[in-house]
Short mmCIF file of C-alpha atoms and ligand atoms in Angstrom, two decimals:
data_model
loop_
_atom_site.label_atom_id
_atom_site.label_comp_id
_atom_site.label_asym_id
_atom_site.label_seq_id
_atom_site.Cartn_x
_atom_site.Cartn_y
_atom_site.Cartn_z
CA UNK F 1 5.25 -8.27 20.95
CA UNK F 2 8.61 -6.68 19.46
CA UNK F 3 7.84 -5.54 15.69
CA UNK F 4 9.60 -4.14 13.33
CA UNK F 5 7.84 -2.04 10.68
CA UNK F 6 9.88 -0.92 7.58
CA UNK F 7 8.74 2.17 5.64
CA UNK F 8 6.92 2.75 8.93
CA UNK F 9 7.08 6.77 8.58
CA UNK F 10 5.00 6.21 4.58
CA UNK F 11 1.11 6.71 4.35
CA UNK F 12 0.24 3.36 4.71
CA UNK F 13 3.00 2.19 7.53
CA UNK F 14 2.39 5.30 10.16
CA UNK F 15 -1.17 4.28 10.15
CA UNK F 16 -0.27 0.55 11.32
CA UNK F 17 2.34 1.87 13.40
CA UNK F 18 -0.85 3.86 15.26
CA UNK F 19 -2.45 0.65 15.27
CA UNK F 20 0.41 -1.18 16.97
CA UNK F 21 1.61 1.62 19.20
CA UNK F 22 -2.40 1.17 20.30
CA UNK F 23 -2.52 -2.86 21.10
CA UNK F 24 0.90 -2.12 23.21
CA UNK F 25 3.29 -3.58 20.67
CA UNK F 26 7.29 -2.89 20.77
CA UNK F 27 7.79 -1.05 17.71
CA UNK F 28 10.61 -0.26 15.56
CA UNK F 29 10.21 2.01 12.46
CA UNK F 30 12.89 1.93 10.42
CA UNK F 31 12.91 4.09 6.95
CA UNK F 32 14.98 5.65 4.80
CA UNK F 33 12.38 8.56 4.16
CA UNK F 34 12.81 8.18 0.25
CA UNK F 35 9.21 9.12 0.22
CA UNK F 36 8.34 8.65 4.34
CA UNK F 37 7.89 11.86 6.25
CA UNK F 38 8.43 11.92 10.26
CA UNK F 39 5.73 13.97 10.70
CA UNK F 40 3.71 11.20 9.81
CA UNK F 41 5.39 9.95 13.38
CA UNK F 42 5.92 12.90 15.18
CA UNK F 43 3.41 12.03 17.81
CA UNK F 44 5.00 8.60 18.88
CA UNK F 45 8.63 9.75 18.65
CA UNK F 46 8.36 12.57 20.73
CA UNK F 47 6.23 10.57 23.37
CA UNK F 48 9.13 7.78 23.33
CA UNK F 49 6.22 5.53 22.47
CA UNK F 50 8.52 3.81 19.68
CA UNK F 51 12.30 3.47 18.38
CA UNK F 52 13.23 4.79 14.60
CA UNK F 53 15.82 4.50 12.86
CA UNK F 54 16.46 6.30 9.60
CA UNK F 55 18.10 3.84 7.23
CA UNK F 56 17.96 2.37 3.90
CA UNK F 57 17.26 -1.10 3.57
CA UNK F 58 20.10 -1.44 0.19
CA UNK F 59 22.72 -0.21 2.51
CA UNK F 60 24.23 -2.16 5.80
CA UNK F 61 24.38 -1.10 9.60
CA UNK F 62 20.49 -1.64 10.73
CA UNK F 63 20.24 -5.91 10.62
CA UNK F 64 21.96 -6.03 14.00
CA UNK F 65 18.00 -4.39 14.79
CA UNK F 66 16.54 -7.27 14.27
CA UNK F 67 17.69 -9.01 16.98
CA UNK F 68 14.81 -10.24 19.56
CA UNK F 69 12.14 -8.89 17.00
CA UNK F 70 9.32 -11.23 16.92
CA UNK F 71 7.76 -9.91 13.31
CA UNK F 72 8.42 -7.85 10.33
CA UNK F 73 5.74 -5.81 8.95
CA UNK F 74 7.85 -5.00 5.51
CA UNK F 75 6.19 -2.05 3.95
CA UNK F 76 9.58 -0.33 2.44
CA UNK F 77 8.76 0.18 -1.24
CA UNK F 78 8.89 2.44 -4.25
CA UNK F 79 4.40 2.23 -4.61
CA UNK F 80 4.44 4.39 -7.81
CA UNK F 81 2.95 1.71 -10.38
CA UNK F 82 2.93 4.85 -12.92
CA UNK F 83 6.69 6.18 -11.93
CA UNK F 84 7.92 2.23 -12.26
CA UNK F 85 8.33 2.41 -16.02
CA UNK F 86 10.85 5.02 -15.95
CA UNK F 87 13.12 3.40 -13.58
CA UNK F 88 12.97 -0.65 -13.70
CA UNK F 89 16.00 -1.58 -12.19
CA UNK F 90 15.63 1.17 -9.25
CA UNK F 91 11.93 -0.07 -8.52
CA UNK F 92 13.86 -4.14 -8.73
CA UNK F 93 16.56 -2.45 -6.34
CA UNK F 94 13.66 -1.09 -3.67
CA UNK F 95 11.30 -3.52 -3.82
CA UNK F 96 13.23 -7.33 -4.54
CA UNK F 97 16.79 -6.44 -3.35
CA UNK F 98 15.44 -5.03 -0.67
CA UNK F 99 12.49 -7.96 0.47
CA UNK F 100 15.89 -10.30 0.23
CA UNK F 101 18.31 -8.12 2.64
CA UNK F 102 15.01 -8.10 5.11
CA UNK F 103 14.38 -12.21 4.96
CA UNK F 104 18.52 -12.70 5.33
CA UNK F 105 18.33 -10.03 8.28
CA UNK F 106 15.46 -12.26 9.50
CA UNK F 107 17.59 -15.35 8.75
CA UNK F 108 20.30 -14.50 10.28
CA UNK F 109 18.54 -12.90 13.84
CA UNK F 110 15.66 -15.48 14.07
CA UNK F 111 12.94 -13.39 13.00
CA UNK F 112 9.99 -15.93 12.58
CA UNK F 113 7.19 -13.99 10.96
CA UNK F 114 6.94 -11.50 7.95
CA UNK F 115 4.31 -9.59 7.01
CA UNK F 116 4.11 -8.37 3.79
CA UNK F 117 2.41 -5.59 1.39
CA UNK F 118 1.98 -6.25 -1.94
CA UNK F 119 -0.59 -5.49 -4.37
CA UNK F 120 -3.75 -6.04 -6.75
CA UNK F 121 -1.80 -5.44 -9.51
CA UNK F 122 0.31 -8.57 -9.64
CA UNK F 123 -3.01 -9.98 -11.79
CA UNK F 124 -2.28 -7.65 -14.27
CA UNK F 125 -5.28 -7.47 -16.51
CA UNK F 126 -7.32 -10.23 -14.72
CA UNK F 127 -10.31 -12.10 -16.88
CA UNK F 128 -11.91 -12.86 -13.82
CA UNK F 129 -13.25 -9.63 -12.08
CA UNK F 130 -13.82 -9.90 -9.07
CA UNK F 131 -10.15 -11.26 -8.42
CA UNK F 132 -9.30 -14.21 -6.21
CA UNK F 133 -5.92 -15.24 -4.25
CA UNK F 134 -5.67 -18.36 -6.95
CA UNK F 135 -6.37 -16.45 -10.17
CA UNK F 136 -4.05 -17.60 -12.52
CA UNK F 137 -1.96 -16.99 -15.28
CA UNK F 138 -0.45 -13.81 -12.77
CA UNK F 139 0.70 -12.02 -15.93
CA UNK F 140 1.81 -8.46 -14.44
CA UNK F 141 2.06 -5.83 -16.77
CA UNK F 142 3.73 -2.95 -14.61
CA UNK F 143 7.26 -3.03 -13.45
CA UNK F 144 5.98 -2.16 -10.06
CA UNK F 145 3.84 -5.25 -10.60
CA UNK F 146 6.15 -8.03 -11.42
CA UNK F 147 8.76 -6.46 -8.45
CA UNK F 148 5.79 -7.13 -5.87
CA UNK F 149 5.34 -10.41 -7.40
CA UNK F 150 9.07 -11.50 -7.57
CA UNK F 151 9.19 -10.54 -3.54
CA UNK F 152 6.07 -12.45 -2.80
CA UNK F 153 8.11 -15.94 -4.58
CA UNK F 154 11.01 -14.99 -2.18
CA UNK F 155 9.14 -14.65 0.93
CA UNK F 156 7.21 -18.16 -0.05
CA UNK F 157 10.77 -19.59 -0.66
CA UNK F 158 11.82 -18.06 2.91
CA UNK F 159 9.14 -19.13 4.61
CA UNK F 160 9.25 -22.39 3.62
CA UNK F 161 12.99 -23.09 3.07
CA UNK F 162 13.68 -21.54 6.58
CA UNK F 163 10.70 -22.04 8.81
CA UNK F 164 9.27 -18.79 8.66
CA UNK F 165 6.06 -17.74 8.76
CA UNK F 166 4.79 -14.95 5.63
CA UNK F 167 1.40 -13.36 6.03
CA UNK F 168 1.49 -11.39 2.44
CA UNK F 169 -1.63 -8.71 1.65
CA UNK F 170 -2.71 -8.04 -2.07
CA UNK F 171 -3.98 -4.21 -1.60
CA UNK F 172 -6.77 -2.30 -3.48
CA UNK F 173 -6.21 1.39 -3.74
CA UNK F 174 -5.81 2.20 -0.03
CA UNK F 175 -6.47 6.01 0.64
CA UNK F 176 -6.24 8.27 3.17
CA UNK F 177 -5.05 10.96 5.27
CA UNK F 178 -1.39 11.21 4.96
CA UNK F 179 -1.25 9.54 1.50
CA UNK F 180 1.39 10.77 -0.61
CA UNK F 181 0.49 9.72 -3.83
CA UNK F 182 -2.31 8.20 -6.34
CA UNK F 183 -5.70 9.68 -8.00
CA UNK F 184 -7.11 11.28 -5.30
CA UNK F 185 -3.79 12.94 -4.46
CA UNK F 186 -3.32 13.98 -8.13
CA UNK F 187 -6.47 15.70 -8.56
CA UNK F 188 -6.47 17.99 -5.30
CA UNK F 189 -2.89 18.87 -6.11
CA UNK F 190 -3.97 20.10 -9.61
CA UNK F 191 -7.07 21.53 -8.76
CA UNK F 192 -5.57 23.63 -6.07
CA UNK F 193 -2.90 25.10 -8.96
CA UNK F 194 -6.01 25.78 -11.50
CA UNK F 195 -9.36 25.30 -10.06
CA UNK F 196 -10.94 25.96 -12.95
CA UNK F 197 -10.07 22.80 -15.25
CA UNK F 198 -9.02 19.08 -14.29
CA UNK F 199 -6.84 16.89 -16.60
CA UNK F 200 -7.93 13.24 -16.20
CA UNK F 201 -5.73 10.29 -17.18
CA UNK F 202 -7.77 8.33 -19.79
CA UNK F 203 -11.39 8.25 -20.18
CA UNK F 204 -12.34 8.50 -16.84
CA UNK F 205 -13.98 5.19 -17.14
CA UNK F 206 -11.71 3.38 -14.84
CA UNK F 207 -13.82 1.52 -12.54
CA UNK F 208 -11.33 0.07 -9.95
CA UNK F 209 -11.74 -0.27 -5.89
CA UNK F 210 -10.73 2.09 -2.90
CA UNK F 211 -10.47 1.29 0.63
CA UNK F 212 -9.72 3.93 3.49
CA UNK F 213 -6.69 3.29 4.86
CA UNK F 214 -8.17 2.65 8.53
CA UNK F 215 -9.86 -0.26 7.61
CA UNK F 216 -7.32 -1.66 5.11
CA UNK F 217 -4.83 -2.06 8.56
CA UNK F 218 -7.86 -3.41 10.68
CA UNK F 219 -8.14 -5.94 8.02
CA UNK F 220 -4.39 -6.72 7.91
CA UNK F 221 -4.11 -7.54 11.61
CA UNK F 222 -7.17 -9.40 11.85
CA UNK F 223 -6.20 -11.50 9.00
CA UNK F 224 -2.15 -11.85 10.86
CA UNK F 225 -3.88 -13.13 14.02
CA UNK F 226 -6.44 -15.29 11.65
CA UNK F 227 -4.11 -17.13 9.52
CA UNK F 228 -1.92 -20.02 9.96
CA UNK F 229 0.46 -22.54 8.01
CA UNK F 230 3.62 -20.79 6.32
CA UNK F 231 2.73 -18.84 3.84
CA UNK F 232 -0.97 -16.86 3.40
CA UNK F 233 -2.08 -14.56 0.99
CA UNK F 234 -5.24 -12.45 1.35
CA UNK F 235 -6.68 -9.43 -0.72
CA UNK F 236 -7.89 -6.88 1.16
CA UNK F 237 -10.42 -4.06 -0.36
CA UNK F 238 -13.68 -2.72 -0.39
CA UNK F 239 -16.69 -4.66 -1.96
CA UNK F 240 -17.15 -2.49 -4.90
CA UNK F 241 -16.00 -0.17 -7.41
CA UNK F 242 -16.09 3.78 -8.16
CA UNK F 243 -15.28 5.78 -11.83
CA UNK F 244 -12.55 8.15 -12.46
CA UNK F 245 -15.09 10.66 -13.18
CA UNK F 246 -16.62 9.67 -10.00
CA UNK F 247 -13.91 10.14 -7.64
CA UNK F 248 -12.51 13.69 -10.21
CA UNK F 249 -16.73 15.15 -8.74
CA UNK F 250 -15.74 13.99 -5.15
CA UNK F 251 -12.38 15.27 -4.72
CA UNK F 252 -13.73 18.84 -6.64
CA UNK F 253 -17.26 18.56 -4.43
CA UNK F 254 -14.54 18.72 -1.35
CA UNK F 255 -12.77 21.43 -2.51
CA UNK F 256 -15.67 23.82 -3.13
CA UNK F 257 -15.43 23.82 -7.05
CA UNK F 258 -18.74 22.31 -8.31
CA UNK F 259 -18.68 24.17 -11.45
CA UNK F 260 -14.54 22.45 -12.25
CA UNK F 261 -14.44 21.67 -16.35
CA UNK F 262 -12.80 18.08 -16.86
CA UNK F 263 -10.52 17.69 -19.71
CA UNK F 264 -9.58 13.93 -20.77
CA UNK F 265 -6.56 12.81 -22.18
CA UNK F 266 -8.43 10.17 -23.37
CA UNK F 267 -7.90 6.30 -24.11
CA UNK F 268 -9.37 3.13 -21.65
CA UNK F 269 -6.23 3.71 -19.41
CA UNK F 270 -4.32 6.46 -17.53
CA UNK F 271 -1.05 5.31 -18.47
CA UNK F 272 0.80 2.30 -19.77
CA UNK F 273 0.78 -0.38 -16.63
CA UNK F 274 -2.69 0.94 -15.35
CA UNK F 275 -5.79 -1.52 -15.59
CA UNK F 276 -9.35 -0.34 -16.98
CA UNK F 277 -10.86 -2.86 -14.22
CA UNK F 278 -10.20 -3.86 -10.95
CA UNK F 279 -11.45 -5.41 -7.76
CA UNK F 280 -10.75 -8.28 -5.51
CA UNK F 281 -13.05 -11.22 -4.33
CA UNK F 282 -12.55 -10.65 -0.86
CA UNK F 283 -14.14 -14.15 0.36
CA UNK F 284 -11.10 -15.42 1.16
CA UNK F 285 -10.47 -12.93 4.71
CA UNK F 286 -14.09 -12.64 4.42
CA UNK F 287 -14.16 -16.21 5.73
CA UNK F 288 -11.91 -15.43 8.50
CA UNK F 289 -14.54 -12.91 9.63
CA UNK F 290 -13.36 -9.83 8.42
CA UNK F 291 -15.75 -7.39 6.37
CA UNK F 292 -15.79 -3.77 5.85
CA UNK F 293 -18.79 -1.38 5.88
CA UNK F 294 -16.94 0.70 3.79
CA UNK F 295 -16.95 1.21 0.09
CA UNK F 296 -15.17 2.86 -2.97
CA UNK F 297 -17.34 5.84 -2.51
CA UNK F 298 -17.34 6.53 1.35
CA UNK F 299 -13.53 5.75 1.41
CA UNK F 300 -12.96 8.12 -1.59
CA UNK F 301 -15.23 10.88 0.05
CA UNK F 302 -13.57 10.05 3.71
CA UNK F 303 -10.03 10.03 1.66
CA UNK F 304 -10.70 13.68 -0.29
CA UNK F 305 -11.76 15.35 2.95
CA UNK F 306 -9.12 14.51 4.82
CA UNK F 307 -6.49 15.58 1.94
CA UNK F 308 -8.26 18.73 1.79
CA UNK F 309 -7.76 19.47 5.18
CA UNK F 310 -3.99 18.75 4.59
CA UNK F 311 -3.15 20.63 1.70
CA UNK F 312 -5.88 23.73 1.85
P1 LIG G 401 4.81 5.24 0.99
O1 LIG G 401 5.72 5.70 -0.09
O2 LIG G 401 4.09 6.26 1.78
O3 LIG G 401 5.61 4.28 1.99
C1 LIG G 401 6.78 3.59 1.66
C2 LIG G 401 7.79 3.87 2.75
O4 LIG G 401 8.95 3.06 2.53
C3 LIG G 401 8.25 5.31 2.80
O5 LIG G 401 8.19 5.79 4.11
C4 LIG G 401 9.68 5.26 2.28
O6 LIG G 401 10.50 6.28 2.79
C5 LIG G 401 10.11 3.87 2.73
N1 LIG G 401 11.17 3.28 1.93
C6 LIG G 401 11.19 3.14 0.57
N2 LIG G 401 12.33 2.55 0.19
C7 LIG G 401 13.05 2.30 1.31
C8 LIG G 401 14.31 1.69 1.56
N3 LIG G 401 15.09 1.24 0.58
N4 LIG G 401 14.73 1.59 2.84
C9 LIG G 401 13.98 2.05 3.87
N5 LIG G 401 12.77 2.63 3.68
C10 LIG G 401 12.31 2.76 2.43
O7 LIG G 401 3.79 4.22 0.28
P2 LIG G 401 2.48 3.49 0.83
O8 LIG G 401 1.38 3.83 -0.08
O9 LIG G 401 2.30 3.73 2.29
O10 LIG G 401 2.86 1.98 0.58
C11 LIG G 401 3.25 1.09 1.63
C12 LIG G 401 3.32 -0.31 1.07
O11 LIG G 401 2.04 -0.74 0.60
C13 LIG G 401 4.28 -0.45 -0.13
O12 LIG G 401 4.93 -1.70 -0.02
C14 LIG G 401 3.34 -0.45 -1.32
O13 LIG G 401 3.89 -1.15 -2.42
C15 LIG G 401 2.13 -1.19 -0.74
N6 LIG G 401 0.88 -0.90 -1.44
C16 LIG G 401 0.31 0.34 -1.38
C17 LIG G 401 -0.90 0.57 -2.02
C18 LIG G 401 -1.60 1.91 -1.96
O14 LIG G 401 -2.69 2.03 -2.52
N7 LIG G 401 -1.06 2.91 -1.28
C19 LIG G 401 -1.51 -0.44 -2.77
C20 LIG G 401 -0.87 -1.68 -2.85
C21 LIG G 401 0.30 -1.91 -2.15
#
C-alpha cells in the first residue's frame, strides 16, 4: 500500500512510520519539521526505505504527492494543549487550515482513506469518567481542543460528502522514546538543570492516563484494518490512571535522584485548558479485539527510561 504520513518525522509519526516501513508499506513522510526532527528518520532515509519531503502543509507545491497514494495518516499538528492559549489563530492555522488543504489534496488526487489523530481532550471536562466515543455535550475547553475537534467535523463532512473513508483516533497521553514534549518530558528536562528540587504544575493530583507510544500505533492499525463504514472514531489508551506525583517519583527514580524535593505551584490543574481527570472507555476498539497489557505506570516507567537514555 502507498501511504502518506504527514508530520511523519514528530514523536508519534516516526514510530508509525517504523511500523509501516515494517508491514512493507510505500511511505511518504512529508513535514515541515516545525517541531519534527529527521533524526527521528534517519534510519529509513538513509536506507532508501521511504520518500520525504520537507514541506509545510499551509504553503503549496507538495499536493501533486498525493497522486496514486492509497491513505493519509495526517499527524501534522501543533500538540501543545498548554502552548495553544498563547497562539489561537496559529494552532487554527496548523491544525484546521491545514486538515482542509490535506482532504482538498485528497479530493482533488483520489485519495480514499484518511487517518486521523486527534485527542482526549475534545471532551473537555467530561462527567462521565471513563470517557466514551458518544459522550456528549463535547464542550472543549483548550484551543488545542476545539482545533482537533473542528478537523474531526471536516473530515466527517469529507468523508461523507466525497466518498472517503476517515478512521479518526482520540489519544490518551502517548509517551515515549523520541517524545518531544508533555509531563514526563518536562520533569527530566528540569531535573537535569537542578536535581535537587522539582516544580510541579498544580497539585500533583492529576490522575489522567498514559500509553507507550508502541502500543498506541499497534492499536491504531489494528483498529484501520478493523473498522468499516465512512467515518470511525476510536479512543485509544491504557486501562487506568497514574498521579502527577506518581509519574514526578518515576521520572526522578530513573534519573538516580530519590532524595528530589517537589515544590507545587498548587491549584487542581497545571494550567488553564488542562483537566484534573481523564481516561477513556476503551470498549469500543476493545470490541474489535484490541487490548493492551500495558498501563499508566509501566508506560510512564518504559517512557522515563527511555528519555533518560536520550537526554543523560
Ligand atoms: P510532534 O510535534 O512530535 O509531531 C507533529 C509533527 O507535525 C512534527 O513532525 C511537525 O514538524 C509536523 N508539522 C506540524 N505542523 C506542520 C505543517 N504545517 N506542515 C507539515 N508538518 C507539520 O507531536 P506528536 O506528539 O507526535 O503528535 C502527533 C499527532 O498526535 C498530532 O496530531 C497530535 O495532535 C496528536 N496527539 C498527540 C498526543 C500525545 O500525547 N503526544 C495526544 C493526542 C493527540
Amino acid at each position: 500500500m502507498f501511504s502518506i504520513v504527514t508530520g511523519g518525522a514528530g514523536f508519534i509519526g516516526s514510530h508509525l512510520v517504523d511500523t509501516l516501513v515494517e508491514q512493507g508499506d510505500r511511505v511518504l513522510v512529508l513535514d515541515s519539521l516545525r517541531t519534527g526532527d529527521l533524526a527521528n528518520i534517519r534510519g529509513h532515509l538513509d536506507a532508501g526505505r521511504i520518500d520525504y519531503l520537507q514541506a509545510d502543509l499551509l504553503e503549496d507545491g507538495w499536493q501533486e504527492r498525493f497522486e496514486g497514494a492509497e491513505r493519509v495518516y495526517h499527524l501534522a499538528a501543533d500538540p501543545d494543549v498548554r502552548g495553544s492559549a498563547a497562539t489561537p489563530a496559529d494552532v487554527y492555522e496548523n491544525n484546521v487550515t491545514a486538515t482542509i488543504r490535506v482532504l482538498e489534496a485528497m479530493r482533488v488526487h483520489g485519495v480514499g482513506e484518511i487517518v486521523f489523530t486527534s485527542t482526549s481532550t475534545v471532551y473537555g471536562e467530561a462527567s462521565v469518567i471513563p470517557t466514551p466515543e458518544d459522550y456528549s455535550p463535547m464542550e472543549p475547553i483548550s484551543v488545542y481542543a476545539a482545533s482537533k475537534l473542528a478537523a474531526e467535523a471536516m473530515i466527517s463532512s469529507y468523508a461523507h460528502t466525497y466518498g472517503m473513508k476517515a478512521r479518526v483516533f482520540r489519544f490518551a497521553n502517548i509517551i515515549g522514546e523520541r517524545s518531544n514534549h508533555g509531563v514526563i518530558w518536562d520533569f527530566a528536562h528540569k531535573l537535569k538543570e537542578n536535581p535537587a528540587e522539582l516544580e510541579i504544575l498544580g497539585d500533583g493530583k492529576q490522575i489522567k492516563s498514559y500509553l507507550i507510544v508502541s502500543e498506541c500505533v499497534a492499536a491504531l492499525l489494528h483498529a484501520v484494518r478493523a473498522a468499516d463504514g465512512p467515518f470511525a472514531c476510536f479512543n485509544i489508551g491504557s486501562e487506568d490512571w497514574i498521579d502527577v506525583t506518581a509519574i514526578a517519583r518515576i521520572v526522578a527514580d530513573e534519573m538516580g535522584l530519590p532524595d528530589v524535593r517537589f515544590r507545587y505551584t498548587g491549584g487542581d490543574r497545571g494550567w488553564v485548558g488542562d483537566v484534573p481527570r481523564m481516561q477513556l472507555a476503551v470498549e469500543k476498539i476493545g470490541a474489535t479485539g484490541w487490548h493492551t497489557t500495558v498501563g499508566s505506570e509501566e508506560s510512564v516507567r518504559q517512557a522515563a527510561r527511555a528519555l533518560v537514555r536520550e537526554i543523560c
